[in-house]
mmCIF file with all atom_site columns, C-alpha atoms in Angstrom:
data_model
loop_
_atom_site.group_PDB
_atom_site.id
_atom_site.type_symbol
_atom_site.label_atom_id
_atom_site.label_alt_id
_atom_site.label_comp_id
_atom_site.label_asym_id
_atom_site.label_entity_id
_atom_site.label_seq_id
_atom_site.pdbx_PDB_ins_code
_atom_site.Cartn_x
_atom_site.Cartn_y
_atom_site.Cartn_z
_atom_site.occupancy
_atom_site.B_iso_or_equiv
_atom_site.pdbx_formal_charge
_atom_site.auth_seq_id
_atom_site.auth_comp_id
_atom_site.auth_asym_id
_atom_site.auth_atom_id
_atom_site.pdbx_PDB_model_num
ATOM 1   C CA . GLY C 1 1   ? -15.577 8.469   -6.710  1.00 0.00 ? 2   GLY C CA 1
ATOM 2   C CA . ASN C 1 2   ? -12.076 7.852   -5.477  1.00 0.00 ? 3   ASN C CA 1
ATOM 3   C CA . SER C 1 3   ? -10.219 4.664   -6.255  1.00 0.00 ? 4   SER C CA 1
ATOM 4   C CA . VAL C 1 4   ? -6.707  3.257   -5.956  1.00 0.00 ? 5   VAL C CA 1
ATOM 5   C CA . THR C 1 5   ? -5.306  0.448   -8.091  1.00 0.00 ? 6   THR C CA 1
ATOM 6   C CA . GLN C 1 6   ? -2.179  -1.426  -7.066  1.00 0.00 ? 7   GLN C CA 1
ATOM 7   C CA . MET C 1 7   ? -0.268  -4.093  -8.879  1.00 0.00 ? 8   MET C CA 1
ATOM 8   C CA . GLU C 1 8   ? -1.425  -7.465  -7.699  1.00 0.00 ? 9   GLU C CA 1
ATOM 9   C CA . GLY C 1 9   ? 0.938   -9.619  -5.764  1.00 0.00 ? 10  GLY C CA 1
ATOM 10  C CA . PRO C 1 10  ? 2.411   -11.540 -4.372  1.00 0.00 ? 11  PRO C CA 1
ATOM 11  C CA . VAL C 1 11  ? 5.827   -10.159 -5.232  1.00 0.00 ? 12  VAL C CA 1
ATOM 12  C CA . THR C 1 12  ? 8.811   -12.333 -4.362  1.00 0.00 ? 13  THR C CA 1
ATOM 13  C CA . LEU C 1 13  ? 12.329  -10.951 -4.552  1.00 0.00 ? 14  LEU C CA 1
ATOM 14  C CA . SER C 1 14  ? 15.798  -11.893 -3.463  1.00 0.00 ? 15  SER C CA 1
ATOM 15  C CA . GLU C 1 15  ? 17.629  -9.729  -0.968  1.00 0.00 ? 16  GLU C CA 1
ATOM 16  C CA . GLU C 1 16  ? 19.247  -6.641  -2.535  1.00 0.00 ? 17  GLU C CA 1
ATOM 17  C CA . ALA C 1 17  ? 16.923  -6.726  -5.556  1.00 0.00 ? 18  ALA C CA 1
ATOM 18  C CA . PHE C 1 18  ? 15.189  -3.598  -6.860  1.00 0.00 ? 19  PHE C CA 1
ATOM 19  C CA . LEU C 1 19  ? 11.551  -3.149  -5.901  1.00 0.00 ? 20  LEU C CA 1
ATOM 20  C CA . THR C 1 20  ? 8.747   -1.392  -7.731  1.00 0.00 ? 21  THR C CA 1
ATOM 21  C CA . ILE C 1 21  ? 5.114   -1.586  -6.686  1.00 0.00 ? 22  ILE C CA 1
ATOM 22  C CA . ASN C 1 22  ? 2.833   0.274   -9.064  1.00 0.00 ? 23  ASN C CA 1
ATOM 23  C CA . CYS C 1 23  ? -0.019  2.440   -7.842  1.00 0.00 ? 24  CYS C CA 1
ATOM 24  C CA . THR C 1 24  ? -2.432  4.542   -9.877  1.00 0.00 ? 25  THR C CA 1
ATOM 25  C CA . TYR C 1 25  ? -5.388  6.512   -8.644  1.00 0.00 ? 26  TYR C CA 1
ATOM 26  C CA . THR C 1 26  ? -8.620  8.197   -9.633  1.00 0.00 ? 27  THR C CA 1
ATOM 27  C CA . ALA C 1 27  ? -9.758  11.190  -7.625  1.00 0.00 ? 28  ALA C CA 1
ATOM 28  C CA . THR C 1 28  ? -11.343 14.588  -7.915  1.00 0.00 ? 29  THR C CA 1
ATOM 29  C CA . GLY C 1 29  ? -9.290  17.597  -7.026  1.00 0.00 ? 30  GLY C CA 1
ATOM 30  C CA . TYR C 1 30  ? -5.811  17.313  -5.625  1.00 0.00 ? 31  TYR C CA 1
ATOM 31  C CA . PRO C 1 31  ? -5.490  14.355  -3.270  1.00 0.00 ? 32  PRO C CA 1
ATOM 32  C CA . SER C 1 32  ? -2.680  13.532  -0.891  1.00 0.00 ? 33  SER C CA 1
ATOM 33  C CA . LEU C 1 33  ? -1.073  10.157  -1.518  1.00 0.00 ? 34  LEU C CA 1
ATOM 34  C CA . PHE C 1 34  ? 0.280   7.642   0.957   1.00 0.00 ? 35  PHE C CA 1
ATOM 35  C CA . TRP C 1 35  ? 2.051   4.333   1.234   1.00 0.00 ? 36  TRP C CA 1
ATOM 36  C CA . TYR C 1 36  ? 1.298   2.278   4.328   1.00 0.00 ? 37  TYR C CA 1
ATOM 37  C CA . VAL C 1 37  ? 3.094   -0.920  5.356   1.00 0.00 ? 38  VAL C CA 1
ATOM 38  C CA . GLN C 1 38  ? 1.670   -3.797  7.381   1.00 0.00 ? 39  GLN C CA 1
ATOM 39  C CA . TYR C 1 39  ? 4.143   -6.211  8.933   1.00 0.00 ? 40  TYR C CA 1
ATOM 40  C CA . PRO C 1 40  ? 2.877   -9.696  9.818   1.00 0.00 ? 41  PRO C CA 1
ATOM 41  C CA . GLY C 1 41  ? 0.422   -9.622  12.717  1.00 0.00 ? 42  GLY C CA 1
ATOM 42  C CA . GLU C 1 42  ? 0.527   -5.849  13.083  1.00 0.00 ? 43  GLU C CA 1
ATOM 43  C CA . GLY C 1 43  ? -1.520  -2.806  12.163  1.00 0.00 ? 44  GLY C CA 1
ATOM 44  C CA . LEU C 1 44  ? -0.723  -0.415  9.358   1.00 0.00 ? 45  LEU C CA 1
ATOM 45  C CA . GLN C 1 45  ? 2.121   2.080   9.652   1.00 0.00 ? 46  GLN C CA 1
ATOM 46  C CA . LEU C 1 46  ? 2.628   5.134   7.499   1.00 0.00 ? 47  LEU C CA 1
ATOM 47  C CA . LEU C 1 47  ? 5.675   4.576   5.298   1.00 0.00 ? 48  LEU C CA 1
ATOM 48  C CA . LEU C 1 48  ? 5.706   7.802   3.284   1.00 0.00 ? 49  LEU C CA 1
ATOM 49  C CA . LYS C 1 49  ? 3.428   10.435  1.825   1.00 0.00 ? 50  LYS C CA 1
ATOM 50  C CA . ALA C 1 50  ? 3.239   13.234  -0.734  1.00 0.00 ? 51  ALA C CA 1
ATOM 51  C CA . THR C 1 51  ? 0.752   16.054  -0.636  1.00 0.00 ? 52  THR C CA 1
ATOM 52  C CA . LYS C 1 52  ? 1.146   17.752  -4.027  1.00 0.00 ? 53  LYS C CA 1
ATOM 53  C CA . ALA C 1 53  ? 2.222   17.028  -7.562  1.00 0.00 ? 54  ALA C CA 1
ATOM 54  C CA . ASP C 1 54  ? 5.932   16.291  -8.098  1.00 0.00 ? 55  ASP C CA 1
ATOM 55  C CA . ASP C 1 55  ? 6.513   15.827  -4.375  1.00 0.00 ? 56  ASP C CA 1
ATOM 56  C CA . LYS C 1 56  ? 8.700   12.862  -3.490  1.00 0.00 ? 57  LYS C CA 1
ATOM 57  C CA . GLY C 1 57  ? 8.039   10.997  -0.278  1.00 0.00 ? 58  GLY C CA 1
ATOM 58  C CA . SER C 1 58  ? 10.852  8.930   1.190   1.00 0.00 ? 59  SER C CA 1
ATOM 59  C CA . ASN C 1 59  ? 11.518  6.815   4.261   1.00 0.00 ? 60  ASN C CA 1
ATOM 60  C CA . LYS C 1 60  ? 13.663  3.795   5.158   1.00 0.00 ? 61  LYS C CA 1
ATOM 61  C CA . GLY C 1 61  ? 15.116  3.699   1.644   1.00 0.00 ? 62  GLY C CA 1
ATOM 62  C CA . PHE C 1 62  ? 11.678  3.678   -0.012  1.00 0.00 ? 63  PHE C CA 1
ATOM 63  C CA . GLU C 1 63  ? 10.635  6.458   -2.380  1.00 0.00 ? 64  GLU C CA 1
ATOM 64  C CA . ALA C 1 64  ? 7.533   7.446   -4.311  1.00 0.00 ? 65  ALA C CA 1
ATOM 65  C CA . THR C 1 65  ? 6.896   10.473  -6.526  1.00 0.00 ? 66  THR C CA 1
ATOM 66  C CA . TYR C 1 66  ? 3.467   12.052  -6.949  1.00 0.00 ? 67  TYR C CA 1
ATOM 67  C CA . ARG C 1 67  ? 2.899   12.151  -10.728 1.00 0.00 ? 68  ARG C CA 1
ATOM 68  C CA . LYS C 1 68  ? -0.245  14.090  -11.528 1.00 0.00 ? 69  LYS C CA 1
ATOM 69  C CA . GLU C 1 69  ? 0.100   13.675  -15.292 1.00 0.00 ? 70  GLU C CA 1
ATOM 70  C CA . THR C 1 70  ? 0.018   9.885   -15.020 1.00 0.00 ? 71  THR C CA 1
ATOM 71  C CA . THR C 1 71  ? -2.046  9.780   -11.787 1.00 0.00 ? 72  THR C CA 1
ATOM 72  C CA . SER C 1 72  ? 0.563   7.485   -10.271 1.00 0.00 ? 73  SER C CA 1
ATOM 73  C CA . PHE C 1 73  ? 2.492   7.053   -7.024  1.00 0.00 ? 74  PHE C CA 1
ATOM 74  C CA . HIS C 1 74  ? 4.772   4.054   -7.575  1.00 0.00 ? 75  HIS C CA 1
ATOM 75  C CA . LEU C 1 75  ? 6.781   2.746   -4.624  1.00 0.00 ? 76  LEU C CA 1
ATOM 76  C CA . GLU C 1 76  ? 10.473  1.965   -5.202  1.00 0.00 ? 77  GLU C CA 1
ATOM 77  C CA . LYS C 1 77  ? 13.419  0.731   -3.217  1.00 0.00 ? 78  LYS C CA 1
ATOM 78  C CA . GLY C 1 78  ? 16.867  0.138   -4.623  1.00 0.00 ? 79  GLY C CA 1
ATOM 79  C CA . SER C 1 79  ? 17.888  -2.807  -2.451  1.00 0.00 ? 80  SER C CA 1
ATOM 80  C CA . VAL C 1 80  ? 15.306  -4.729  -0.453  1.00 0.00 ? 81  VAL C CA 1
ATOM 81  C CA . GLN C 1 81  ? 16.012  -6.612  2.757   1.00 0.00 ? 82  GLN C CA 1
ATOM 82  C CA . VAL C 1 82  ? 14.348  -9.633  4.312   1.00 0.00 ? 83  VAL C CA 1
ATOM 83  C CA . SER C 1 83  ? 12.907  -7.276  6.930   1.00 0.00 ? 84  SER C CA 1
ATOM 84  C CA . ASP C 1 84  ? 10.959  -5.457  4.192   1.00 0.00 ? 85  ASP C CA 1
ATOM 85  C CA . SER C 1 85  ? 8.683   -8.468  3.815   1.00 0.00 ? 86  SER C CA 1
ATOM 86  C CA . ALA C 1 86  ? 5.200   -7.078  4.457   1.00 0.00 ? 87  ALA C CA 1
ATOM 87  C CA . VAL C 1 87  ? 1.981   -5.981  2.787   1.00 0.00 ? 88  VAL C CA 1
ATOM 88  C CA . TYR C 1 88  ? 2.134   -2.538  1.179   1.00 0.00 ? 89  TYR C CA 1
ATOM 89  C CA . PHE C 1 89  ? -0.950  -0.378  0.700   1.00 0.00 ? 90  PHE C CA 1
ATOM 90  C CA . CYS C 1 90  ? -1.272  2.671   -1.497  1.00 0.00 ? 91  CYS C CA 1
ATOM 91  C CA . ALA C 1 91  ? -3.908  5.170   -0.337  1.00 0.00 ? 92  ALA C CA 1
ATOM 92  C CA . LEU C 1 92  ? -5.287  8.582   -1.138  1.00 0.00 ? 93  LEU C CA 1
ATOM 93  C CA . ARG C 1 93  ? -7.035  11.291  0.813   1.00 0.00 ? 94  ARG C CA 1
ATOM 94  C CA . ASN C 1 94  ? -8.947  14.064  -0.865  1.00 0.00 ? 95  ASN C CA 1
ATOM 95  C CA . SER C 1 95  ? -8.077  17.602  0.025   1.00 0.00 ? 96  SER C CA 1
ATOM 96  C CA . GLY C 1 96  ? -10.692 19.696  1.727   1.00 0.00 ? 97  GLY C CA 1
ATOM 97  C CA . GLY C 1 97  ? -13.880 18.166  3.000   1.00 0.00 ? 98  GLY C CA 1
ATOM 98  C CA . SER C 1 98  ? -14.464 17.439  6.634   1.00 0.00 ? 99  SER C CA 1
ATOM 99  C CA . ASN C 1 99  ? -13.495 13.863  7.303   1.00 0.00 ? 100 ASN C CA 1
ATOM 100 C CA . TYR C 1 100 ? -10.118 13.158  5.693   1.00 0.00 ? 101 TYR C CA 1
ATOM 101 C CA . LYS C 1 101 ? -11.040 9.597   4.869   1.00 0.00 ? 102 LYS C CA 1
ATOM 102 C CA . LEU C 1 102 ? -8.462  7.338   3.253   1.00 0.00 ? 103 LEU C CA 1
ATOM 103 C CA . THR C 1 103 ? -9.216  5.237   0.192   1.00 0.00 ? 104 THR C CA 1
ATOM 104 C CA . PHE C 1 104 ? -6.951  2.182   0.056   1.00 0.00 ? 105 PHE C CA 1
ATOM 105 C CA . GLY C 1 105 ? -5.747  -0.089  -2.686  1.00 0.00 ? 106 GLY C CA 1
ATOM 106 C CA . LYS C 1 106 ? -6.060  -3.838  -2.156  1.00 0.00 ? 107 LYS C CA 1
ATOM 107 C CA . GLY C 1 107 ? -2.507  -4.246  -0.946  1.00 0.00 ? 108 GLY C CA 1
ATOM 108 C CA . THR C 1 108 ? 0.572   -5.992  -2.358  1.00 0.00 ? 109 THR C CA 1
ATOM 109 C CA . LEU C 1 109 ? 2.301   -8.756  -0.455  1.00 0.00 ? 110 LEU C CA 1
ATOM 110 C CA . LEU C 1 110 ? 6.092   -8.560  -0.703  1.00 0.00 ? 111 LEU C CA 1
ATOM 111 C CA . THR C 1 111 ? 8.278   -11.493 0.300   1.00 0.00 ? 112 THR C CA 1
ATOM 112 C CA . VAL C 1 112 ? 12.033  -11.034 0.314   1.00 0.00 ? 113 VAL C CA 1
ATOM 113 C CA . ASN C 1 113 ? 14.145  -14.169 0.433   1.00 0.00 ? 114 ASN C CA 1
ATOM 114 C CA . PRO C 1 114 ? 17.725  -14.262 1.779   1.00 0.00 ? 115 PRO C CA 1
ATOM 115 C CA . ASN H 2 1   ? 2.217   6.744   25.179  1.00 0.00 ? 7   ASN H CA 1
ATOM 116 C CA . ALA H 2 2   ? 0.433   3.622   23.952  1.00 0.00 ? 8   ALA H CA 1
ATOM 117 C CA . GLY H 2 3   ? -0.893  5.135   20.703  1.00 0.00 ? 9   GLY H CA 1
ATOM 118 C CA . VAL H 2 4   ? -3.979  3.295   19.453  1.00 0.00 ? 10  VAL H CA 1
ATOM 119 C CA . THR H 2 5   ? -5.040  0.166   21.313  1.00 0.00 ? 11  THR H CA 1
ATOM 120 C CA . GLN H 2 6   ? -7.804  -2.288  20.499  1.00 0.00 ? 12  GLN H CA 1
ATOM 121 C CA . THR H 2 7   ? -9.572  -4.911  22.577  1.00 0.00 ? 13  THR H CA 1
ATOM 122 C CA . PRO H 2 8   ? -10.061 -7.776  22.209  1.00 0.00 ? 14  PRO H CA 1
ATOM 123 C CA . LYS H 2 9   ? -7.322  -9.091  19.938  1.00 0.00 ? 15  LYS H CA 1
ATOM 124 C CA . PHE H 2 10  ? -9.314  -12.115 18.839  1.00 0.00 ? 16  PHE H CA 1
ATOM 125 C CA . ARG H 2 11  ? -12.878 -13.260 19.251  1.00 0.00 ? 17  ARG H CA 1
ATOM 126 C CA . VAL H 2 12  ? -15.086 -16.102 18.037  1.00 0.00 ? 18  VAL H CA 1
ATOM 127 C CA . LEU H 2 13  ? -18.832 -15.475 17.842  1.00 0.00 ? 19  LEU H CA 1
ATOM 128 C CA . LYS H 2 14  ? -21.796 -17.544 16.844  1.00 0.00 ? 20  LYS H CA 1
ATOM 129 C CA . THR H 2 15  ? -24.230 -16.175 14.288  1.00 0.00 ? 21  THR H CA 1
ATOM 130 C CA . GLY H 2 16  ? -26.688 -13.838 15.972  1.00 0.00 ? 22  GLY H CA 1
ATOM 131 C CA . GLN H 2 17  ? -24.513 -12.993 18.950  1.00 0.00 ? 23  GLN H CA 1
ATOM 132 C CA . SER H 2 18  ? -23.556 -9.429  19.744  1.00 0.00 ? 24  SER H CA 1
ATOM 133 C CA . MET H 2 19  ? -20.283 -7.869  20.761  1.00 0.00 ? 25  MET H CA 1
ATOM 134 C CA . THR H 2 20  ? -18.487 -4.554  21.093  1.00 0.00 ? 26  THR H CA 1
ATOM 135 C CA . LEU H 2 21  ? -14.984 -3.774  19.931  1.00 0.00 ? 27  LEU H CA 1
ATOM 136 C CA . LEU H 2 22  ? -13.171 -1.065  21.852  1.00 0.00 ? 28  LEU H CA 1
ATOM 137 C CA . CYS H 2 23  ? -10.656 1.379   20.434  1.00 0.00 ? 29  CYS H CA 1
ATOM 138 C CA . ALA H 2 24  ? -8.726  3.781   22.626  1.00 0.00 ? 30  ALA H CA 1
ATOM 139 C CA . GLN H 2 25  ? -6.188  6.449   21.714  1.00 0.00 ? 31  GLN H CA 1
ATOM 140 C CA . ASP H 2 26  ? -4.047  8.610   23.950  1.00 0.00 ? 32  ASP H CA 1
ATOM 141 C CA . MET H 2 27  ? -2.886  11.147  21.368  1.00 0.00 ? 33  MET H CA 1
ATOM 142 C CA . ASN H 2 28  ? -5.792  13.565  21.843  1.00 0.00 ? 34  ASN H CA 1
ATOM 143 C CA . HIS H 2 29  ? -6.853  13.044  18.224  1.00 0.00 ? 35  HIS H CA 1
ATOM 144 C CA . GLU H 2 30  ? -10.143 14.509  17.103  1.00 0.00 ? 36  GLU H CA 1
ATOM 145 C CA . TYR H 2 31  ? -10.858 11.971  14.376  1.00 0.00 ? 37  TYR H CA 1
ATOM 146 C CA . MET H 2 32  ? -11.317 8.237   14.755  1.00 0.00 ? 38  MET H CA 1
ATOM 147 C CA . TYR H 2 33  ? -12.120 5.534   12.202  1.00 0.00 ? 39  TYR H CA 1
ATOM 148 C CA . TRP H 2 34  ? -13.132 1.884   12.003  1.00 0.00 ? 40  TRP H CA 1
ATOM 149 C CA . TYR H 2 35  ? -12.006 -0.198  9.006   1.00 0.00 ? 41  TYR H CA 1
ATOM 150 C CA . ARG H 2 36  ? -12.375 -3.824  8.070   1.00 0.00 ? 42  ARG H CA 1
ATOM 151 C CA . GLN H 2 37  ? -9.725  -5.733  6.167   1.00 0.00 ? 43  GLN H CA 1
ATOM 152 C CA . ASP H 2 38  ? -10.647 -8.685  3.999   1.00 0.00 ? 44  ASP H CA 1
ATOM 153 C CA . PRO H 2 39  ? -8.391  -10.715 1.696   1.00 0.00 ? 45  PRO H CA 1
ATOM 154 C CA . GLY H 2 40  ? -8.014  -9.052  -1.684  1.00 0.00 ? 46  GLY H CA 1
ATOM 155 C CA . MET H 2 41  ? -10.176 -6.096  -0.636  1.00 0.00 ? 47  MET H CA 1
ATOM 156 C CA . GLY H 2 42  ? -7.778  -3.766  1.111   1.00 0.00 ? 48  GLY H CA 1
ATOM 157 C CA . LEU H 2 43  ? -9.221  -1.726  3.953   1.00 0.00 ? 49  LEU H CA 1
ATOM 158 C CA . ARG H 2 44  ? -12.760 -0.420  3.798   1.00 0.00 ? 50  ARG H CA 1
ATOM 159 C CA . LEU H 2 45  ? -14.138 2.288   6.042   1.00 0.00 ? 51  LEU H CA 1
ATOM 160 C CA . ILE H 2 46  ? -17.070 1.218   8.219   1.00 0.00 ? 52  ILE H CA 1
ATOM 161 C CA . HIS H 2 47  ? -17.798 4.317   10.328  1.00 0.00 ? 53  HIS H CA 1
ATOM 162 C CA . TYR H 2 48  ? -15.878 7.348   11.460  1.00 0.00 ? 54  TYR H CA 1
ATOM 163 C CA . SER H 2 49  ? -16.103 10.178  13.960  1.00 0.00 ? 55  SER H CA 1
ATOM 164 C CA . VAL H 2 50  ? -14.910 13.762  13.667  1.00 0.00 ? 56  VAL H CA 1
ATOM 165 C CA . GLY H 2 51  ? -15.329 14.512  17.339  1.00 0.00 ? 57  GLY H CA 1
ATOM 166 C CA . GLU H 2 52  ? -16.786 13.461  20.657  1.00 0.00 ? 58  GLU H CA 1
ATOM 167 C CA . GLY H 2 53  ? -20.486 12.728  20.332  1.00 0.00 ? 59  GLY H CA 1
ATOM 168 C CA . THR H 2 54  ? -20.466 12.589  16.513  1.00 0.00 ? 60  THR H CA 1
ATOM 169 C CA . THR H 2 55  ? -20.409 9.613   14.170  1.00 0.00 ? 61  THR H CA 1
ATOM 170 C CA . ALA H 2 56  ? -20.936 9.076   10.448  1.00 0.00 ? 62  ALA H CA 1
ATOM 171 C CA . LYS H 2 57  ? -21.253 6.214   8.000   1.00 0.00 ? 63  LYS H CA 1
ATOM 172 C CA . GLY H 2 58  ? -18.397 5.099   5.832   1.00 0.00 ? 64  GLY H CA 1
ATOM 173 C CA . GLU H 2 59  ? -18.264 2.788   2.860   1.00 0.00 ? 65  GLU H CA 1
ATOM 174 C CA . VAL H 2 60  ? -19.648 -0.402  4.459   1.00 0.00 ? 66  VAL H CA 1
ATOM 175 C CA . PRO H 2 61  ? -21.735 0.565   7.532   1.00 0.00 ? 67  PRO H CA 1
ATOM 176 C CA . ASP H 2 62  ? -24.523 -2.036  7.369   1.00 0.00 ? 68  ASP H CA 1
ATOM 177 C CA . GLY H 2 63  ? -24.690 -4.351  10.370  1.00 0.00 ? 69  GLY H CA 1
ATOM 178 C CA . TYR H 2 64  ? -22.516 -2.114  12.566  1.00 0.00 ? 70  TYR H CA 1
ATOM 179 C CA . ASN H 2 65  ? -23.127 0.691   15.022  1.00 0.00 ? 71  ASN H CA 1
ATOM 180 C CA . VAL H 2 66  ? -20.649 3.013   16.694  1.00 0.00 ? 72  VAL H CA 1
ATOM 181 C CA . SER H 2 67  ? -20.446 5.415   19.576  1.00 0.00 ? 73  SER H CA 1
ATOM 182 C CA . ARG H 2 68  ? -17.978 8.120   20.609  1.00 0.00 ? 74  ARG H CA 1
ATOM 183 C CA . LEU H 2 69  ? -18.991 9.115   24.103  1.00 0.00 ? 75  LEU H CA 1
ATOM 184 C CA . LYS H 2 70  ? -15.472 10.115  25.076  1.00 0.00 ? 76  LYS H CA 1
ATOM 185 C CA . LYS H 2 71  ? -12.864 11.712  22.841  1.00 0.00 ? 77  LYS H CA 1
ATOM 186 C CA . GLN H 2 72  ? -10.354 8.955   23.437  1.00 0.00 ? 78  GLN H CA 1
ATOM 187 C CA . ASN H 2 73  ? -12.682 6.000   22.816  1.00 0.00 ? 79  ASN H CA 1
ATOM 188 C CA . PHE H 2 74  ? -14.506 4.755   19.730  1.00 0.00 ? 80  PHE H CA 1
ATOM 189 C CA . LEU H 2 75  ? -16.704 1.673   20.069  1.00 0.00 ? 81  LEU H CA 1
ATOM 190 C CA . LEU H 2 76  ? -17.822 -0.591  17.230  1.00 0.00 ? 82  LEU H CA 1
ATOM 191 C CA . GLY H 2 77  ? -20.863 -2.754  17.887  1.00 0.00 ? 83  GLY H CA 1
ATOM 192 C CA . LEU H 2 78  ? -22.245 -5.776  16.121  1.00 0.00 ? 84  LEU H CA 1
ATOM 193 C CA . GLU H 2 79  ? -25.839 -6.310  17.256  1.00 0.00 ? 85  GLU H CA 1
ATOM 194 C CA . SER H 2 80  ? -26.400 -9.608  15.459  1.00 0.00 ? 86  SER H CA 1
ATOM 195 C CA . ALA H 2 81  ? -23.216 -11.060 14.034  1.00 0.00 ? 87  ALA H CA 1
ATOM 196 C CA . ALA H 2 82  ? -23.208 -12.731 10.613  1.00 0.00 ? 88  ALA H CA 1
ATOM 197 C CA . PRO H 2 83  ? -20.547 -14.921 8.961   1.00 0.00 ? 89  PRO H CA 1
ATOM 198 C CA . SER H 2 84  ? -20.003 -12.106 6.428   1.00 0.00 ? 90  SER H CA 1
ATOM 199 C CA . GLN H 2 85  ? -18.617 -10.030 9.288   1.00 0.00 ? 91  GLN H CA 1
ATOM 200 C CA . THR H 2 86  ? -15.695 -12.391 9.745   1.00 0.00 ? 92  THR H CA 1
ATOM 201 C CA . SER H 2 87  ? -12.794 -10.045 9.200   1.00 0.00 ? 93  SER H CA 1
ATOM 202 C CA . VAL H 2 88  ? -9.925  -8.179  10.781  1.00 0.00 ? 94  VAL H CA 1
ATOM 203 C CA . TYR H 2 89  ? -11.016 -4.840  12.208  1.00 0.00 ? 95  TYR H CA 1
ATOM 204 C CA . PHE H 2 90  ? -8.685  -1.893  12.495  1.00 0.00 ? 96  PHE H CA 1
ATOM 205 C CA . CYS H 2 91  ? -9.211  1.314   14.358  1.00 0.00 ? 97  CYS H CA 1
ATOM 206 C CA . ALA H 2 92  ? -7.334  4.487   13.450  1.00 0.00 ? 98  ALA H CA 1
ATOM 207 C CA . SER H 2 93  ? -7.131  8.026   14.735  1.00 0.00 ? 99  SER H CA 1
ATOM 208 C CA . SER H 2 94  ? -5.794  11.326  13.465  1.00 0.00 ? 100 SER H CA 1
ATOM 209 C CA . TYR H 2 95  ? -5.654  15.028  14.097  1.00 0.00 ? 101 TYR H CA 1
ATOM 210 C CA . GLN H 2 96  ? -8.055  17.229  12.229  1.00 0.00 ? 102 GLN H CA 1
ATOM 211 C CA . GLY H 2 97  ? -6.917  18.742  9.002   1.00 0.00 ? 103 GLY H CA 1
ATOM 212 C CA . GLU H 2 98  ? -4.198  18.168  6.481   1.00 0.00 ? 104 GLU H CA 1
ATOM 213 C CA . ARG H 2 99  ? -1.634  17.213  9.115   1.00 0.00 ? 105 ARG H CA 1
ATOM 214 C CA . GLY H 2 100 ? -3.890  14.355  10.085  1.00 0.00 ? 106 GLY H CA 1
ATOM 215 C CA . THR H 2 101 ? -1.820  11.249  9.460   1.00 0.00 ? 107 THR H CA 1
ATOM 216 C CA . GLN H 2 102 ? -3.870  8.241   10.500  1.00 0.00 ? 108 GLN H CA 1
ATOM 217 C CA . TYR H 2 103 ? -2.364  6.006   13.184  1.00 0.00 ? 109 TYR H CA 1
ATOM 218 C CA . PHE H 2 104 ? -3.623  2.454   13.299  1.00 0.00 ? 110 PHE H CA 1
ATOM 219 C CA . GLY H 2 105 ? -4.211  0.001   16.100  1.00 0.00 ? 111 GLY H CA 1
ATOM 220 C CA . PRO H 2 106 ? -2.976  -3.625  15.986  1.00 0.00 ? 112 PRO H CA 1
ATOM 221 C CA . GLY H 2 107 ? -6.332  -5.004  14.880  1.00 0.00 ? 113 GLY H CA 1
ATOM 222 C CA . THR H 2 108 ? -9.037  -7.347  16.166  1.00 0.00 ? 114 THR H CA 1
ATOM 223 C CA . ARG H 2 109 ? -9.540  -10.657 14.415  1.00 0.00 ? 115 ARG H CA 1
ATOM 224 C CA . LEU H 2 110 ? -13.193 -11.717 14.479  1.00 0.00 ? 116 LEU H CA 1
ATOM 225 C CA . LEU H 2 111 ? -14.518 -15.081 13.411  1.00 0.00 ? 117 LEU H CA 1
ATOM 226 C CA . VAL H 2 112 ? -18.281 -15.544 13.129  1.00 0.00 ? 118 VAL H CA 1
ATOM 227 C CA . LEU H 2 113 ? -19.421 -19.145 12.889  1.00 0.00 ? 119 LEU H CA 1
#
């Protein structure tokens, strides 16, 4: 079956530090990969996605590259801000099928201090 | 355009009580989903629907029922609440197919005593 493994948090950084949150996956076929962000007290929002190998998703200064050879989709940002403090979820969705369900990792809490 | 809305935002139940959580979306999405979020567990799919009048089981369906009588609404029911159902519940919706990014509601926090 499908599974997503994220680095466990919490992750605490100072403002302007470099961020990496690791994500690896197990899936059959060629899944699409996603990063969702959950700000305190809110629902999940799509941050970025990649639908095929070597694609790079990017948004709000965050990037992630779909690496099929290492089955990874690590999230990076060069300079974090206090406003980036949130929980980040890596997720996958198998191609084909009829329901397009997402399989989520357990989430990584990021705290950015001024 | 409100997106995905959920009611109520918070509820306390006693063991054995029943309740219904309502999800509504105004984006004309075909697909709708119910997830639960528990600490250290990520989000797990409870039930989903690929269209009006259809529902299917997800990863953790036991103790829950759902209905999709109208395209814009997806109801999650707990017939006899248990403390293990204390969680935060999220509804999501999406278009059919590969362009189907899931949009999430703000969540319902449920406490079962």
